[in-house]
Structures are given as structure tokens and as C-alpha cells.
PDB file of C-alpha atoms in Angstrom:
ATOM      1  CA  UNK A   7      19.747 -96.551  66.407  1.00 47.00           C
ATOM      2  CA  UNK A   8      18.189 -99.787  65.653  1.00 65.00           C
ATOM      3  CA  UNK A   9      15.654-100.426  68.141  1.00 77.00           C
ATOM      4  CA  UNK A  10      14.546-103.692  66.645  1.00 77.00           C
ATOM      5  CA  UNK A  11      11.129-102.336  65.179  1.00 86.00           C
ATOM      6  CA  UNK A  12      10.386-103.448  61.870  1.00 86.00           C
ATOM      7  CA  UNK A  13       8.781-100.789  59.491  1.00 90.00           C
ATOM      8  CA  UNK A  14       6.848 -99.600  56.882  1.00 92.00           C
ATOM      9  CA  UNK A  15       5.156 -96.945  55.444  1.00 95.00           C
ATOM     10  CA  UNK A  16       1.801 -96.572  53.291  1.00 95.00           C
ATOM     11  CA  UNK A  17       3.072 -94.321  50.929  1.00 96.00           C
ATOM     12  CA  UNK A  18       5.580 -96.553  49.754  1.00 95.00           C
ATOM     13  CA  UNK A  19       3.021 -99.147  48.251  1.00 96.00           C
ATOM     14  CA  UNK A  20       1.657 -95.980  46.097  1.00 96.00           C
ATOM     15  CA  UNK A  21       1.638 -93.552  43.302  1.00 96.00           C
ATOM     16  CA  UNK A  22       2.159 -90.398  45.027  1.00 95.00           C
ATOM     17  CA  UNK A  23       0.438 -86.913  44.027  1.00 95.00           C
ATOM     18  CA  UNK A  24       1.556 -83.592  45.084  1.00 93.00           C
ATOM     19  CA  UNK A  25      -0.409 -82.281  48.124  1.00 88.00           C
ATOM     20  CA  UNK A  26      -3.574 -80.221  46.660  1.00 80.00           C
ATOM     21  CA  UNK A  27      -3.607 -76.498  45.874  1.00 84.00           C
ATOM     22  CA  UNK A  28      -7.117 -76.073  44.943  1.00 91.00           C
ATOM     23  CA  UNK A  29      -8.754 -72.843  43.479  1.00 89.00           C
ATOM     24  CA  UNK A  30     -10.169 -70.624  46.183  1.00 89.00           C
ATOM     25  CA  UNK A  31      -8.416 -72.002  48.994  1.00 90.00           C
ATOM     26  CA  UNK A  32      -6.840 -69.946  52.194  1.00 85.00           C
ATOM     27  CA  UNK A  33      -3.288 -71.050  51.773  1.00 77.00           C
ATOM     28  CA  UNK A  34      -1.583 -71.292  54.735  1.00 66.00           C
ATOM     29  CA  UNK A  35      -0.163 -68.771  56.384  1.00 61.00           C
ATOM     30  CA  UNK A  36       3.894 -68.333  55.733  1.00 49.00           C
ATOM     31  CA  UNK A  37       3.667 -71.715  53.753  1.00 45.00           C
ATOM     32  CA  UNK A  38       5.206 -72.871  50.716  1.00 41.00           C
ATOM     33  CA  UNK A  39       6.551 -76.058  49.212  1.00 38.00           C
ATOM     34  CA  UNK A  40      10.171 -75.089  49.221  1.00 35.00           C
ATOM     35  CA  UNK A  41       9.573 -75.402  53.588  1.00 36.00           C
ATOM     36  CA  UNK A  42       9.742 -78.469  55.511  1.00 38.00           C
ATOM     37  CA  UNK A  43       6.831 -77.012  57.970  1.00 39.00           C
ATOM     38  CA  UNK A  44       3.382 -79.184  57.695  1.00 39.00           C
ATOM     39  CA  UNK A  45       2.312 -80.786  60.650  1.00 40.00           C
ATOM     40  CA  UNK A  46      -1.027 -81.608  62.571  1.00 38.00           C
ATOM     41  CA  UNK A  47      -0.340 -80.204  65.451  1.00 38.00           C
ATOM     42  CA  UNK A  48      -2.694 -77.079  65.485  1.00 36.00           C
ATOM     43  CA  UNK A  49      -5.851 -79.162  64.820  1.00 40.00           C
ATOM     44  CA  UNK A  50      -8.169 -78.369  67.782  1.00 36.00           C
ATOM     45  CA  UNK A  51     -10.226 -80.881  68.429  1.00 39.00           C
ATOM     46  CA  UNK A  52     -12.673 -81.348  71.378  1.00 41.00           C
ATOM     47  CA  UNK A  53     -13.649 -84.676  70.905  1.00 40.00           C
ATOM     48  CA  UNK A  54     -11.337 -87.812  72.177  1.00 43.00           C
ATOM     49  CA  UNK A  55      -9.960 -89.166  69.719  1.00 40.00           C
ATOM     50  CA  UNK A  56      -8.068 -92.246  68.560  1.00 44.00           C
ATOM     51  CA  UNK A  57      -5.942 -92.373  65.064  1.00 45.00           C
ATOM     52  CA  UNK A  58      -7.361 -94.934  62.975  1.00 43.00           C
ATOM     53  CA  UNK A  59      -4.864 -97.240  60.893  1.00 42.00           C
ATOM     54  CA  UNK A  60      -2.197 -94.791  61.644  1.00 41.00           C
ATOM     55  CA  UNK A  61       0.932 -96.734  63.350  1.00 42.00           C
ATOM     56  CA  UNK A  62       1.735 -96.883  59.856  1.00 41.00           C
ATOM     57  CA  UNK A  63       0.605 -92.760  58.823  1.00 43.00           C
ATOM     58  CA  UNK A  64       3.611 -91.859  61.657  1.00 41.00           C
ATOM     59  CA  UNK A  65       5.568 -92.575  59.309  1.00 44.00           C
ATOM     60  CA  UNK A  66       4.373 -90.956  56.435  1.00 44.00           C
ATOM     61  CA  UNK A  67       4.301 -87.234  58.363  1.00 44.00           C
ATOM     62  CA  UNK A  68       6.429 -84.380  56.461  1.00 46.00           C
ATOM     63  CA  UNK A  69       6.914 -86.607  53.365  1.00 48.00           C
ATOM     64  CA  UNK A  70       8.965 -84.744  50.528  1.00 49.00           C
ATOM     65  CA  UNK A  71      11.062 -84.843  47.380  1.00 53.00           C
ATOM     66  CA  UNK A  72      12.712 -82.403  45.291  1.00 52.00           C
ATOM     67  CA  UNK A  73      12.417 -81.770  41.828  1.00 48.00           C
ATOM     68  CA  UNK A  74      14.886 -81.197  39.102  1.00 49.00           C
ATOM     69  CA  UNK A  75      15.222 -78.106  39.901  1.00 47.00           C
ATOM     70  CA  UNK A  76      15.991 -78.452  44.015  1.00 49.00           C
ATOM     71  CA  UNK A  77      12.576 -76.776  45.313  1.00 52.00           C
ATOM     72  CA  UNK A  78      10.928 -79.457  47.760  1.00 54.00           C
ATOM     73  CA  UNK A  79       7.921 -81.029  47.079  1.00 67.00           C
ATOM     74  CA  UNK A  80       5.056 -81.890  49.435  1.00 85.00           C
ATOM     75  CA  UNK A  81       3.166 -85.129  48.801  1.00 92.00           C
ATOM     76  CA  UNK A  82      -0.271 -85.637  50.126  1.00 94.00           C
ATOM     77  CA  UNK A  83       0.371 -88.352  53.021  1.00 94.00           C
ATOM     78  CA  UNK A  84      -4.099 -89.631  53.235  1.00 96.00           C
ATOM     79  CA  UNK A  85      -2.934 -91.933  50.479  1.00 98.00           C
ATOM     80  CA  UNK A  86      -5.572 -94.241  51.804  1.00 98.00           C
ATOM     81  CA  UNK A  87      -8.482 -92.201  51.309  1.00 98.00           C
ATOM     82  CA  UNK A  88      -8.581 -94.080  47.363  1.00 99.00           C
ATOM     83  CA  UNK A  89      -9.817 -97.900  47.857  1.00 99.00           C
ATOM     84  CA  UNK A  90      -7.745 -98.792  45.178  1.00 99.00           C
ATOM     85  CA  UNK A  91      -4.609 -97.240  47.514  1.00 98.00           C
ATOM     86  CA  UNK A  92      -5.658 -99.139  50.685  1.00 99.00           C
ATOM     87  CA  UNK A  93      -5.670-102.612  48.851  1.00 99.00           C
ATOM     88  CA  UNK A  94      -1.887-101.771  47.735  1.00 98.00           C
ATOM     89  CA  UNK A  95      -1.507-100.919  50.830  1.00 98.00           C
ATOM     90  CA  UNK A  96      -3.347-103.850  52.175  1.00 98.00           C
ATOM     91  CA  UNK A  97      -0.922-106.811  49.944  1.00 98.00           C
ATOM     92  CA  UNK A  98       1.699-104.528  50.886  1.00 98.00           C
ATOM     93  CA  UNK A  99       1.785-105.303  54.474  1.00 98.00           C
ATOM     94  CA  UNK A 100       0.887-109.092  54.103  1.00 98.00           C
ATOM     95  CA  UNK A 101       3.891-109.113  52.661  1.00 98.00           C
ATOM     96  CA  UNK A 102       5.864-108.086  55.100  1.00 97.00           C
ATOM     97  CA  UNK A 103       4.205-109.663  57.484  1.00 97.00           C
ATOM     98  CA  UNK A 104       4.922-112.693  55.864  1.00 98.00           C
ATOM     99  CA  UNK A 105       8.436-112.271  55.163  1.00 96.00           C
ATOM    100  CA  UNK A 106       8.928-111.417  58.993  1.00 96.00           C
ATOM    101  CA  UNK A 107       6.826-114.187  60.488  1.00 97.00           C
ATOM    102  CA  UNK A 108       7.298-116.935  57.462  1.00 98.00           C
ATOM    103  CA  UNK A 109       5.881-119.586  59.721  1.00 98.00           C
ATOM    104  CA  UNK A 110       2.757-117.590  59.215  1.00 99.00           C
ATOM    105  CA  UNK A 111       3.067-116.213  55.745  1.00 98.00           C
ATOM    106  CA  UNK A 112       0.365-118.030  54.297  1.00 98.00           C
ATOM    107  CA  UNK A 113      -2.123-117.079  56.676  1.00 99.00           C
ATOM    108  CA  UNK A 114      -1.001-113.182  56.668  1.00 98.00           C
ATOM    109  CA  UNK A 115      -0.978-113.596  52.551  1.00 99.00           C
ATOM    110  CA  UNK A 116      -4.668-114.961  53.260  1.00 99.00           C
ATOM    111  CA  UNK A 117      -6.163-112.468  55.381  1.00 99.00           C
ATOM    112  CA  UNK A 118      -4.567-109.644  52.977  1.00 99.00           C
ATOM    113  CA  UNK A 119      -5.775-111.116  50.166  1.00 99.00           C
ATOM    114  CA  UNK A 120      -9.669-111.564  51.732  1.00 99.00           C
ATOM    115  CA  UNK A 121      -9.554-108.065  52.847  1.00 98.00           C
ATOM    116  CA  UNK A 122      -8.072-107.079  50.006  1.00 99.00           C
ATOM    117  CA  UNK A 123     -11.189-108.379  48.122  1.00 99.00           C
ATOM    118  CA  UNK A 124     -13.818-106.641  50.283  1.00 99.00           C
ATOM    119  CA  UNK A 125     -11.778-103.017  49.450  1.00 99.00           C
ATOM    120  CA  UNK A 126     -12.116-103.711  45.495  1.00 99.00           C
ATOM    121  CA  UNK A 127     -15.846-104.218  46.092  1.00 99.00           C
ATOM    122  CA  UNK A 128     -15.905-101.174  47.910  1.00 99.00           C
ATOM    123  CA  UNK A 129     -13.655 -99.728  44.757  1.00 99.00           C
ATOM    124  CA  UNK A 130     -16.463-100.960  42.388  1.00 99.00           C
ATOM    125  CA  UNK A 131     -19.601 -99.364  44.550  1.00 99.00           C
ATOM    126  CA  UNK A 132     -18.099 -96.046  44.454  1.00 99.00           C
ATOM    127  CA  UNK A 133     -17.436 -96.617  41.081  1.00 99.00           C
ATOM    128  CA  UNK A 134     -20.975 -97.764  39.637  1.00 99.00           C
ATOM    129  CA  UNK A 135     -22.153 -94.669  42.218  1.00 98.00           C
ATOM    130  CA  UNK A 136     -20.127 -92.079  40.171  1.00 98.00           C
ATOM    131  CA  UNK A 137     -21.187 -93.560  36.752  1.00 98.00           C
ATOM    132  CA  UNK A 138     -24.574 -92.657  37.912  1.00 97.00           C
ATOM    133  CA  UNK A 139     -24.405 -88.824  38.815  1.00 97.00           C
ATOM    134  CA  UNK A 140     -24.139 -86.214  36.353  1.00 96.00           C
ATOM    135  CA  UNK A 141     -22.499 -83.551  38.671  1.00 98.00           C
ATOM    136  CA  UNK A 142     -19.116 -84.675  40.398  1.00 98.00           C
ATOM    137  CA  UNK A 143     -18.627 -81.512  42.106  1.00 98.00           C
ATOM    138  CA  UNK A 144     -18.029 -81.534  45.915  1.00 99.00           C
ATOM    139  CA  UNK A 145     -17.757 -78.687  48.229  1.00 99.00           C
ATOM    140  CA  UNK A 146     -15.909 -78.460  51.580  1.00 98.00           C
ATOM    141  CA  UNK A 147     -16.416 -75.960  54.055  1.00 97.00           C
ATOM    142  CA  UNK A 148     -13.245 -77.838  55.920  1.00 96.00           C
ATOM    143  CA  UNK A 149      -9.722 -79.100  55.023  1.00 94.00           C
ATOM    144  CA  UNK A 150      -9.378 -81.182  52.036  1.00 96.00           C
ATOM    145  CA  UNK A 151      -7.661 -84.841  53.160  1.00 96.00           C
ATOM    146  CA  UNK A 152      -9.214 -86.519  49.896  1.00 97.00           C
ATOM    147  CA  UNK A 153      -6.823 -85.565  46.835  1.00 97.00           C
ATOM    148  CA  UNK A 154      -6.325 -89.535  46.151  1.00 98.00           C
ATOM    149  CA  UNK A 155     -10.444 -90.339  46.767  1.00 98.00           C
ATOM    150  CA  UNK A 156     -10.808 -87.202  44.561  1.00 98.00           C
ATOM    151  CA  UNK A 157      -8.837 -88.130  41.680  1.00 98.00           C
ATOM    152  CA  UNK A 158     -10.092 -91.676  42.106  1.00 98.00           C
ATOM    153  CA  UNK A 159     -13.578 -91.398  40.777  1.00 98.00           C
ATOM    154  CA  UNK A 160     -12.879 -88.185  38.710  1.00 98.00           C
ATOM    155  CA  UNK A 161     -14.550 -85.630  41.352  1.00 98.00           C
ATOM    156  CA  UNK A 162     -14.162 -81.569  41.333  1.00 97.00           C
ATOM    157  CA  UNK A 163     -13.356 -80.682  44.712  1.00 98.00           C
ATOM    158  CA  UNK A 164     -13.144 -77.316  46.083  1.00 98.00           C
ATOM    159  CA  UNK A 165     -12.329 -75.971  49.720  1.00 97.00           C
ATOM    160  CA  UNK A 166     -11.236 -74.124  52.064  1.00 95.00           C
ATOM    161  CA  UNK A 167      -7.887 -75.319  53.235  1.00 93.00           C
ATOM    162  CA  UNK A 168      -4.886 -77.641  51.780  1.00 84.00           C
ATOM    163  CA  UNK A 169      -5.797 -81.259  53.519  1.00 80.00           C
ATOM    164  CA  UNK A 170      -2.366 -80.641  55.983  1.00 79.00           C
ATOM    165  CA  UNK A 171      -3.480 -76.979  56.978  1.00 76.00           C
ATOM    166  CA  UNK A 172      -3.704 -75.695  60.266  1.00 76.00           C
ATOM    167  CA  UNK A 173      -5.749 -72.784  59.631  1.00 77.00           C
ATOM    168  CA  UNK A 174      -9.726 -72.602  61.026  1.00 75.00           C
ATOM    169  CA  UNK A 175     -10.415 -69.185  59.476  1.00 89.00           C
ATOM    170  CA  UNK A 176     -10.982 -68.746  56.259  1.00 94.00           C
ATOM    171  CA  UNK A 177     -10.664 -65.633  53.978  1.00 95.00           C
ATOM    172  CA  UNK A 178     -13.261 -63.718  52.877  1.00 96.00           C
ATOM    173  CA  UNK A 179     -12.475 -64.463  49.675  1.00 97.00           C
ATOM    174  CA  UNK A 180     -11.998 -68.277  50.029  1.00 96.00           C
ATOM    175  CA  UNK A 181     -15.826 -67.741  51.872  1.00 97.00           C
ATOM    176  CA  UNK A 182     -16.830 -65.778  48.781  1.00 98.00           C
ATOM    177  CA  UNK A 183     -15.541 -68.385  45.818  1.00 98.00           C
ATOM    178  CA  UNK A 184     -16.810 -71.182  47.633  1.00 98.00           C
ATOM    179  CA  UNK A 185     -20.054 -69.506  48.012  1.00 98.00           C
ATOM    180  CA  UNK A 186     -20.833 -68.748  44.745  1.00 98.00           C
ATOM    181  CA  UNK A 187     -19.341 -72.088  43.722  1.00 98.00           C
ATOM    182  CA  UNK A 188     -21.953 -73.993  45.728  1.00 99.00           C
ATOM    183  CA  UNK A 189     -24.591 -71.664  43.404  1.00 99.00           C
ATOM    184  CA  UNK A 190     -23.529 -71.875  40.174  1.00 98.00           C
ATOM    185  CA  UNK A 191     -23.097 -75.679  40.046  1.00 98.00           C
ATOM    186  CA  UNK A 192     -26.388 -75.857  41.878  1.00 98.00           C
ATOM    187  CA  UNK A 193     -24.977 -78.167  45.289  1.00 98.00           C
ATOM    188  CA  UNK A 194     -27.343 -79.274  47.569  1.00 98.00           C
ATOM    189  CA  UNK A 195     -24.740 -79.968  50.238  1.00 99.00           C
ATOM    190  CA  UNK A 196     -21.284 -78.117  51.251  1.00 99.00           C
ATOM    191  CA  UNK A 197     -19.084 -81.141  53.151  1.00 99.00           C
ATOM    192  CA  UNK A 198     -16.976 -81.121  56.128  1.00 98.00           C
ATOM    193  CA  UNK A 199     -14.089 -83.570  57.672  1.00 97.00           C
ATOM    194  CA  UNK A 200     -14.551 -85.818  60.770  1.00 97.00           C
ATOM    195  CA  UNK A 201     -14.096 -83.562  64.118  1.00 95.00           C
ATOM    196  CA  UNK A 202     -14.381 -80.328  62.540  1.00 94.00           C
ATOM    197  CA  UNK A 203     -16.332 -77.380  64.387  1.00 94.00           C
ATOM    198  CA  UNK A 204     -18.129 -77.303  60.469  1.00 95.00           C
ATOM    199  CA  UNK A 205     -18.658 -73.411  60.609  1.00 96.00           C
ATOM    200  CA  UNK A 206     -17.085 -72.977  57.439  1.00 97.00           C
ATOM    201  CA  UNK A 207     -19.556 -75.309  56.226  1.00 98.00           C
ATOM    202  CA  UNK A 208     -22.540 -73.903  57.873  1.00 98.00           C
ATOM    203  CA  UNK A 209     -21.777 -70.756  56.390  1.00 98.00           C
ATOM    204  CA  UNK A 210     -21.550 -71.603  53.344  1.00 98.00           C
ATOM    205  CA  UNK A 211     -24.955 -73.599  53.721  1.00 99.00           C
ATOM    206  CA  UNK A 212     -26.435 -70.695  55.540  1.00 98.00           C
ATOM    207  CA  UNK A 213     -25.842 -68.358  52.861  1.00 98.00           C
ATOM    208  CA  UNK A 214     -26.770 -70.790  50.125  1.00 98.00           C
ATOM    209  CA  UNK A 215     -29.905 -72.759  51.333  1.00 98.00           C
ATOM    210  CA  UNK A 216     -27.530 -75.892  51.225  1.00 99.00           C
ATOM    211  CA  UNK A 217     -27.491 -78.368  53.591  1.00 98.00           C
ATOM    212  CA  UNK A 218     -23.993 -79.934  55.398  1.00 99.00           C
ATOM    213  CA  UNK A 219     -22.495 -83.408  55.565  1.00 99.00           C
ATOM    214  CA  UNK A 220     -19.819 -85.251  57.442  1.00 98.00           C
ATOM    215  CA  UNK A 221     -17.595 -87.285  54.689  1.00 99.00           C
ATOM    216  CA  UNK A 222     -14.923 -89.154  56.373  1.00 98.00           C
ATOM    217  CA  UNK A 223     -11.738 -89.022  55.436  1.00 98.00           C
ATOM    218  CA  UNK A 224     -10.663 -92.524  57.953  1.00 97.00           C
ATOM    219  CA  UNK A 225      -7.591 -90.069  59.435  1.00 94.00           C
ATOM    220  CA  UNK A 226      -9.251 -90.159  63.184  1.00 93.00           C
ATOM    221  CA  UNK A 227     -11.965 -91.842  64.779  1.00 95.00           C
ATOM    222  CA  UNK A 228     -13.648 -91.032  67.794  1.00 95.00           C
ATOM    223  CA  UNK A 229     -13.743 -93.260  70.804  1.00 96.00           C
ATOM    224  CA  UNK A 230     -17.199 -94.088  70.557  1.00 96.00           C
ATOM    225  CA  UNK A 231     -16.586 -94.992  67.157  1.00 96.00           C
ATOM    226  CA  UNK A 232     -13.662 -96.839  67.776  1.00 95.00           C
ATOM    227  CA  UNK A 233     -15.925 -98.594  70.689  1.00 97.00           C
ATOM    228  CA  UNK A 234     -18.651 -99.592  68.480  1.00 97.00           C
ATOM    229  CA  UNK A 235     -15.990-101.037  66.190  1.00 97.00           C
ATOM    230  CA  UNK A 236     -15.612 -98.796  63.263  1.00 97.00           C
ATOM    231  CA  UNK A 237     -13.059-100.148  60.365  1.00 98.00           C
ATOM    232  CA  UNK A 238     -12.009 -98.410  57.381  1.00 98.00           C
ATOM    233  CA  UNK A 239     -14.624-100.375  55.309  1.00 98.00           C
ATOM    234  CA  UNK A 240     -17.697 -99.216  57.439  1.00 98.00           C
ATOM    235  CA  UNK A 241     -16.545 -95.767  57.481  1.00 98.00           C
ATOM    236  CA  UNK A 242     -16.502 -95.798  53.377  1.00 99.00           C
ATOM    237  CA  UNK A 243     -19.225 -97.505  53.050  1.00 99.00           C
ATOM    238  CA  UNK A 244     -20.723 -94.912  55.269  1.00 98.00           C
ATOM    239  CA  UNK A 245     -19.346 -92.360  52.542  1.00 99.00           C
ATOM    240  CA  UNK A 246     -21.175 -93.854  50.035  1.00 99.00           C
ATOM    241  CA  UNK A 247     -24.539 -93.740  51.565  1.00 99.00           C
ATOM    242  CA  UNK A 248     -23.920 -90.520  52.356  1.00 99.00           C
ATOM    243  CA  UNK A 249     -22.744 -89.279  48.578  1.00 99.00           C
ATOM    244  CA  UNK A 250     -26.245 -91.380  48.039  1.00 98.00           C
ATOM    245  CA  UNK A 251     -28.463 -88.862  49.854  1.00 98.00           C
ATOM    246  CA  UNK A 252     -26.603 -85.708  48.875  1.00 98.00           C
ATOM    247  CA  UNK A 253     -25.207 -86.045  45.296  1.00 95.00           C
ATOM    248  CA  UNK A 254     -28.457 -87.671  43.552  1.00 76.00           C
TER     249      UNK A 254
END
């Protein structure tokens, strides 16, 4: 039924990537990608919360395709978490704006193309930062949200749970890999997701003599972030500074 609501979604102004299946995960439990069966409805979070930037992400829930040979993929939906994504993203919906309110359309095409501007800057920042550090290898005690970030800037990721899991407990062996990961590359920091309980990540410090970090992946924001006007730009840039204290 048409209900008069114009829409779009983010991951139709990108390249798509399959959702990750890292080494040493927990997969989750009775999952596979031939079921339609991903939500985010088992995150428990304590914390009020607000999504951030995610009219648009509504959209983008229980995304798949199938390949040649029928079995269903599942694409990784935090398309933003890559700069380079939210400026696509970004044009994209000056665009539409635009074609929907042409009265307008220079002044959407305007503001799209300033912001657009400020997220290439960011795109450069993170990219000068990664020239500089001779170990991109990052550890999550959490979920991993940050495939398109990831592949990005040429990072090695590991973690405990596919970004879209619902799972809180790893196994012993996931603990284990991600353990002696944090070891042999010589980590100073294990990393965990915006309102996570980070026990995983404590652990994993605890046991190594590593210390933890919140990196955001800009899915949800808190209301007293959201209050003391975080954007997607100050949360990234807040990133950064962070990668600048524990990845030197």
C-alpha cells in the first residue's frame, strides 16, 4: 500500500560485502546464510538509547541476495561505518531530496556536497593515520559492525561475534583464539562496540595485561550523547583519537 512516504535505503548508494565470518568467532547459534533469521532484537542494552542516522538503516534490516547457485546471501547492512560509504551515501540523498523538493534542489545539492567534503577529510585522516602504524590488527572482545571501516583502511580484525549476532557468550574457544591473538601480535588494547557490557573484552584484557577501548561503530547513540549533539563526524573523529592512543 502506498502510504505516500518517499524512500530510500543506504545500501543502495554502495558496494556491498558479504556479512563477516571472521576466524575464531562464536557463530551464531542455528545460523546460516541459506536463513532469512538476523535481527537486533536480542541486544540487551541498559542504557537509553536513540538510533543514530537510522530512518534510513530500517530499511536496510534482513538485506539478502542469492547466488548462482540459489543459497541466500547475507550482506553486512553498517555500510556507513567506511567514510568513503557515508559520502555516497551522503550525494545519494541530496539527490533525492532534490528531485522531490526541486524548488530546493540546489540548496539540498549544497548542503550534501559541504558535508560531503568534511567526510572525505575525515576519509583522508584515517587514511594518513593508517599509513603511519605498522600493525593494523584490531581485536574485539564484542560484535564486529565494522566489515566496510575494516576493509577501508586495510585492518585485520578479529572477534567474537558476526556484527548482526545476538549472542553475549562466547565460546571457550572463540575466548581462547582471541586470547592468544591479542599475544602473539603484541596488542595493547582488545576493543568493544558502543553499549556493550565489554566482558568479553575485559577478559581478554584481564588475561593479557591489555587494556580496553570503546570504538564506535555510529549504529546507536545514547541520549546523553544525542543531547550533547553527537553527529556521525564527531563520533569518527572520536575513533581516530582513540586508534591514536591505542594503536601507536
Amino acid at each position: 500500500m502506498d502510504d505516500g512516504v518517499s524512500r530510500m535505503k543506504m545500501m543502495d548508494c554502495v558496494e556491498l560485502k558479504e556479512e563477516a565470518e571472521i576466524e575464531g568467532m562464536t557463530a551464531e547459534e542455528g545460523h546460516s546464510h541459506s536463513e532469512d533469521d538476523h535481527d537486533h532484537d536480542g541486544d540487551a542494552h541498559d542504557e537509553d538509547t536513540e538510533n543514530h542516522e537510522e530512518d534510513a538503516h530500517a530499511n536496510d534490516e534482513d538485506e539478502h541476495n542469492e547466488d548462482e547457485h540459489g543459497q541466500v546471501l547475507e550482506y553486512d547492512e553498517h555500510v556507513w561505518t567506511s567514510p568513503v560509504n557515508a559520502a555516497a551515501i551522503t550525494t545519494a540523498i541530496g539527490e533525492k531530496m532534490a528531485e522531490l523538493d526541486p524548488a530546493h534542489a540546489e540548496t539540498y545539492r549544497a548542503n550534501a556536497a559541504d558535508y560531503t567534503e568534511k567526510l572525505m577529510a575525515l576519509d583522508k585522516e584515517f587514511g594518513d593515520f593508517f599509513d603511519t602504524v605498522s600493525n593494523k590488527t584490531m581485536v574485539f572482545g564484542d560484535r564486529f559492525p565494522l566489515r566496510y571501516f575494516a576493509d577501508e583502511y586495510g585492518i585485520n580484525c578479529y572477534a567474537a561475534f558476526p556484527g548482526c549476532s545476538t549472542q553475549t557468550e562466547p565460546s571457550a574457544a572463540t575466548i581462547a583464539f582471541l586470547t592468544e591473538k591479542v599475544k602473539e601480535e603484541g596488542l595493547k588494547t582488545v576493543y568493544y562496540i558502543e553499549f556493550s557490557n565489554h566482558l568479553v573484552a575485559d577478559s581478554i584484557a584481564e588475561a593479557t595485561g591489555a587494556k580496553t577501548a570503546l570504538f564506535h561503530s555510529c549504529h546507536n547513540v545514547s541520549k546523553a550523547e544525542m543531547d550533547a549533539g553527537a553527529t556521525y563526524l564527531t563520533l569518527m573523529e572520536g575513533n581516530l583519537e582513540t586508534l591514536k592512543t591505542t594503536m601507536k
